[in-house]
Short mmCIF file of C-alpha atoms in Angstrom, two decimals:
data_model
loop_
_atom_site.label_atom_id
_atom_site.label_comp_id
_atom_site.label_asym_id
_atom_site.label_seq_id
_atom_site.Cartn_x
_atom_site.Cartn_y
_atom_site.Cartn_z
CA MET S 1 -39.05 -25.85 58.84
CA SER S 2 -41.06 -25.28 55.72
CA SER S 3 -41.76 -27.87 53.14
CA ASP S 4 -39.95 -25.72 50.55
CA GLY S 5 -36.69 -26.19 52.40
CA ASN S 6 -36.90 -29.94 51.92
CA ASN S 7 -37.73 -29.71 48.24
CA PRO S 8 -34.54 -29.64 46.14
CA ASN S 9 -36.37 -27.99 43.22
CA SER S 10 -37.69 -25.07 45.25
CA SER S 11 -34.52 -23.00 44.80
CA ARG S 12 -34.75 -23.31 41.04
CA LYS S 13 -38.45 -22.51 40.74
CA ARG S 14 -39.98 -19.21 41.69
CA SER S 15 -43.62 -18.51 41.79
CA GLY S 16 -45.10 -15.76 39.69
CA SER S 17 -44.02 -14.24 36.42
CA ALA S 18 -40.58 -12.83 35.69
CA LEU S 19 -42.06 -9.33 35.77
CA CYS S 20 -42.95 -9.70 39.45
CA LEU S 21 -39.54 -10.90 40.56
CA GLY S 22 -37.91 -7.49 40.84
CA LEU S 23 -34.43 -6.50 39.77
CA ARG S 24 -31.70 -9.08 39.64
CA LYS S 25 -28.67 -8.29 41.75
CA LYS S 26 -25.48 -7.66 39.75
CA VAL S 27 -22.34 -9.23 41.02
CA PRO S 28 -20.07 -6.29 41.80
CA SER S 29 -16.54 -6.44 40.46
CA SER S 30 -13.67 -4.67 42.07
CA ASN S 31 -11.42 -5.07 39.04
CA PRO S 32 -11.26 -1.79 37.06
CA LEU S 33 -10.55 -3.70 33.83
CA VAL S 34 -13.98 -5.29 34.07
CA LEU S 35 -15.56 -1.87 34.47
CA HIS S 36 -13.55 -0.48 31.54
CA GLY S 37 -14.48 -3.55 29.50
CA ARG S 38 -18.17 -2.95 30.19
CA HIS S 39 -17.82 0.72 29.20
CA PHE S 40 -15.93 -0.23 26.05
CA GLY S 41 -18.58 -2.80 25.14
CA ARG S 42 -21.40 -0.29 25.50
CA THR S 43 -19.81 2.74 23.89
CA VAL S 44 -16.96 1.87 21.56
CA PHE S 45 -17.57 -1.69 20.37
CA ALA S 46 -21.25 -1.00 19.71
CA LEU S 47 -20.28 1.58 17.08
CA TYR S 48 -17.27 -0.29 15.70
CA SER S 49 -17.18 -1.50 12.10
CA PRO S 50 -14.67 -4.26 11.34
CA ILE S 51 -11.88 -3.16 9.01
CA GLU S 52 -13.07 -5.75 6.46
CA ASP S 53 -16.23 -3.66 5.97
CA TYR S 54 -14.24 -0.73 4.56
CA PRO S 55 -13.21 -0.32 0.90
CA ALA S 56 -9.83 -1.71 -0.20
CA ASP S 57 -8.13 1.71 -0.37
CA VAL S 58 -9.13 2.53 3.22
CA ARG S 59 -7.92 -0.89 4.41
CA ARG S 60 -4.60 -0.31 2.62
CA GLU S 61 -4.15 3.13 4.20
CA HIS S 62 -4.95 1.64 7.61
CA ARG S 63 -2.34 -1.11 7.07
CA VAL S 64 0.27 1.47 6.03
CA PHE S 65 -0.56 3.64 9.04
CA MET S 66 -0.25 0.69 11.43
CA GLU S 67 3.12 -0.25 9.88
CA LEU S 68 4.27 3.34 10.38
CA ILE S 69 3.10 3.34 14.00
CA ASP S 70 4.87 0.01 14.63
CA SER S 71 8.11 1.16 13.01
CA TYR S 72 8.43 4.42 14.98
CA PRO S 73 8.06 4.05 18.77
CA GLY S 74 6.36 7.05 20.30
CA LEU S 75 4.74 8.28 17.09
CA LEU S 76 1.22 7.31 18.12
CA ASP S 77 1.63 9.13 21.42
CA ARG S 78 3.00 12.17 19.59
CA LEU S 79 0.07 12.17 17.16
CA THR S 80 -2.63 11.64 19.77
CA ASN S 81 -1.27 13.83 22.56
CA GLY S 82 0.64 16.48 20.66
CA GLU S 83 -0.50 19.96 19.77
CA GLU S 84 -1.95 20.48 16.30
CA GLU S 85 1.28 22.16 15.14
CA ASP S 86 3.32 19.15 16.34
CA VAL S 87 1.08 16.75 14.43
CA ILE S 88 1.33 18.83 11.25
CA HIS S 89 5.10 19.12 11.65
CA ALA S 90 5.44 15.35 12.14
CA GLY S 91 3.40 14.76 8.96
CA GLU S 92 5.56 17.22 7.01
CA LEU S 93 8.77 15.54 8.19
CA LEU S 94 7.46 12.06 7.30
CA GLY S 95 6.40 13.33 3.86
CA LYS S 96 9.80 14.94 3.31
CA GLY S 97 11.56 11.69 4.18
CA ALA S 98 9.32 9.62 1.89
CA SER S 99 9.81 12.06 -0.98
CA GLY S 100 13.57 12.09 -0.45
CA VAL S 101 13.86 8.33 -0.65
CA ARG S 102 11.94 8.29 -3.95
CA GLY S 103 14.39 10.87 -5.30
CA ASP S 104 17.34 8.79 -4.09
CA ASP S 105 15.93 5.70 -5.77
CA THR S 106 15.40 7.56 -9.05
CA LYS S 107 18.92 9.01 -8.99
CA THR S 108 20.42 5.57 -8.29
CA LEU S 109 18.35 4.03 -11.08
CA LYS S 110 19.47 6.62 -13.62
CA SER S 111 23.12 5.72 -13.21
CA ALA S 112 22.35 1.99 -13.06
CA VAL S 113 20.57 2.15 -16.42
CA LEU S 114 23.86 2.81 -18.15
CA GLU S 115 25.41 -0.25 -16.54
CA TRP S 116 22.79 -2.75 -17.71
CA LEU S 117 22.01 -1.05 -21.02
CA VAL S 118 24.97 -2.53 -22.85
CA PRO S 119 27.19 -5.53 -22.15
CA ARG S 120 30.36 -4.89 -20.14
CA GLY S 121 33.20 -3.58 -22.26
CA GLN S 122 30.94 -2.16 -24.97
CA VAL S 123 29.84 1.42 -25.47
CA VAL S 124 26.51 3.00 -26.33
CA ILE S 125 26.42 4.78 -29.66
CA PRO S 126 25.73 7.69 -29.50
CA PRO S 127 27.21 7.98 -26.00
CA LEU S 128 24.99 8.63 -22.97
CA SER S 129 25.97 10.76 -20.03
CA TRP S 130 24.88 9.53 -16.59
CA ASN S 131 23.83 13.01 -15.43
CA ILE S 132 22.12 14.44 -18.54
CA LYS S 133 18.51 13.43 -19.13
CA SER S 134 17.86 15.27 -22.39
CA ASP S 135 19.60 12.62 -24.48
CA ARG S 136 17.68 9.69 -23.00
CA GLY S 137 14.27 8.12 -23.46
CA PHE S 138 12.86 8.44 -26.95
CA ASN S 139 15.61 10.95 -27.79
CA HIS S 140 18.20 8.18 -28.05
CA GLU S 141 18.31 5.23 -30.45
CA VAL S 142 19.08 2.54 -27.87
CA THR S 143 16.88 3.73 -25.02
CA GLY S 144 14.07 4.66 -27.44
CA ALA S 145 14.04 1.13 -28.86
CA LEU S 146 13.85 -0.33 -25.35
CA LEU S 147 11.10 2.04 -24.20
CA CYS S 148 9.07 1.72 -27.39
CA PRO S 149 5.68 0.19 -26.57
CA ALA S 150 5.30 -3.40 -27.66
CA GLY S 151 3.36 -3.53 -30.90
CA LEU S 152 4.91 -0.35 -32.28
CA ASP S 153 7.87 -0.48 -34.66
CA TRP S 154 10.77 1.67 -33.45
CA SER S 155 12.53 1.28 -36.80
CA ASN S 156 9.62 3.12 -38.48
CA ALA S 157 10.68 6.80 -38.78
CA GLU S 158 7.12 8.13 -38.30
CA THR S 159 6.57 6.04 -35.14
CA LYS S 160 9.92 7.20 -33.79
CA GLN S 161 9.13 10.88 -34.48
CA ASN S 162 5.62 10.63 -32.97
CA LEU S 163 7.01 9.08 -29.78
CA LYS S 164 9.78 11.70 -29.53
CA SER S 165 7.36 14.61 -30.03
CA GLY S 166 4.73 13.18 -27.70
CA GLU S 167 2.15 13.03 -30.49
CA THR S 168 1.85 9.32 -29.73
CA ALA S 169 1.13 9.10 -26.01
CA VAL S 170 2.24 5.96 -24.22
CA CYS S 171 -0.49 4.60 -21.96
CA GLY S 172 0.14 2.80 -18.69
CA ASP S 173 -1.15 -0.47 -20.10
CA GLN S 174 1.40 -0.52 -22.95
CA TRP S 175 4.44 -2.56 -21.94
CA PRO S 176 7.84 -1.39 -23.21
CA MET S 177 9.98 -3.74 -25.28
CA LEU S 178 12.64 -3.90 -22.56
CA LEU S 179 10.34 -6.15 -20.48
CA TYR S 180 10.19 -8.93 -23.09
CA ALA S 181 12.66 -11.79 -23.30
CA GLY S 182 15.16 -10.98 -26.03
CA TYR S 183 13.20 -7.73 -26.59
CA ASP S 184 10.90 -9.81 -28.80
CA TYR S 185 7.13 -9.17 -28.75
CA ASP S 186 4.60 -11.59 -30.28
CA PRO S 187 1.35 -9.73 -31.06
CA LYS S 188 -0.54 -13.06 -31.26
CA ASN S 189 0.66 -14.00 -27.76
CA PRO S 190 1.38 -10.76 -25.83
CA TRP S 191 2.10 -12.63 -22.56
CA LYS S 192 4.87 -14.68 -24.13
CA GLY S 193 8.21 -13.55 -22.68
CA LEU S 194 6.69 -10.67 -20.68
CA LEU S 195 8.79 -9.79 -17.60
CA GLN S 196 11.39 -12.34 -18.68
CA SER S 197 13.95 -9.93 -20.06
CA GLU S 198 17.38 -9.93 -18.45
CA SER S 199 16.86 -6.24 -17.66
CA SER S 200 13.46 -6.65 -15.95
#
């Protein structure tokens, strides 16, 4: 028996440098998931960028896509395994549905406007029809006053005419009077009463 066999440290120490030791034996695994995991780690994960590294608009689109995939079983399979025409057709159908729901919401809102525009039992003067758009917006006294941007005076004839004709363009950052509590806007404190109207 050699003296190395009696030395408990001999198994832990090897003589020579690590370069002379030769290749280390890999422990073989019979589980295919381990093999797939190794492949994934070398090929896919090495090139993967976390979603947090992408701009906000890309992260939002990814979130929306994942919600869509979760809400429609089989869609991911259809998109990944389908023919190009099938994928295009699926996109067209989803777009058609999304567009249709926006139209439904707008149509519902148009008729609802008449209901909250005036208190129950009262009428709008001049009258508004629920299916005619030409007499709404800035073309009507009541709706024009509500849509008039805060800071402008709807009772001023020139302001009213400029809004009706489109000469005065309303920007997206100009809040309409209908969003303010009591339809009252304070130019010294523009946040006062904002989004506190009974109609908002």
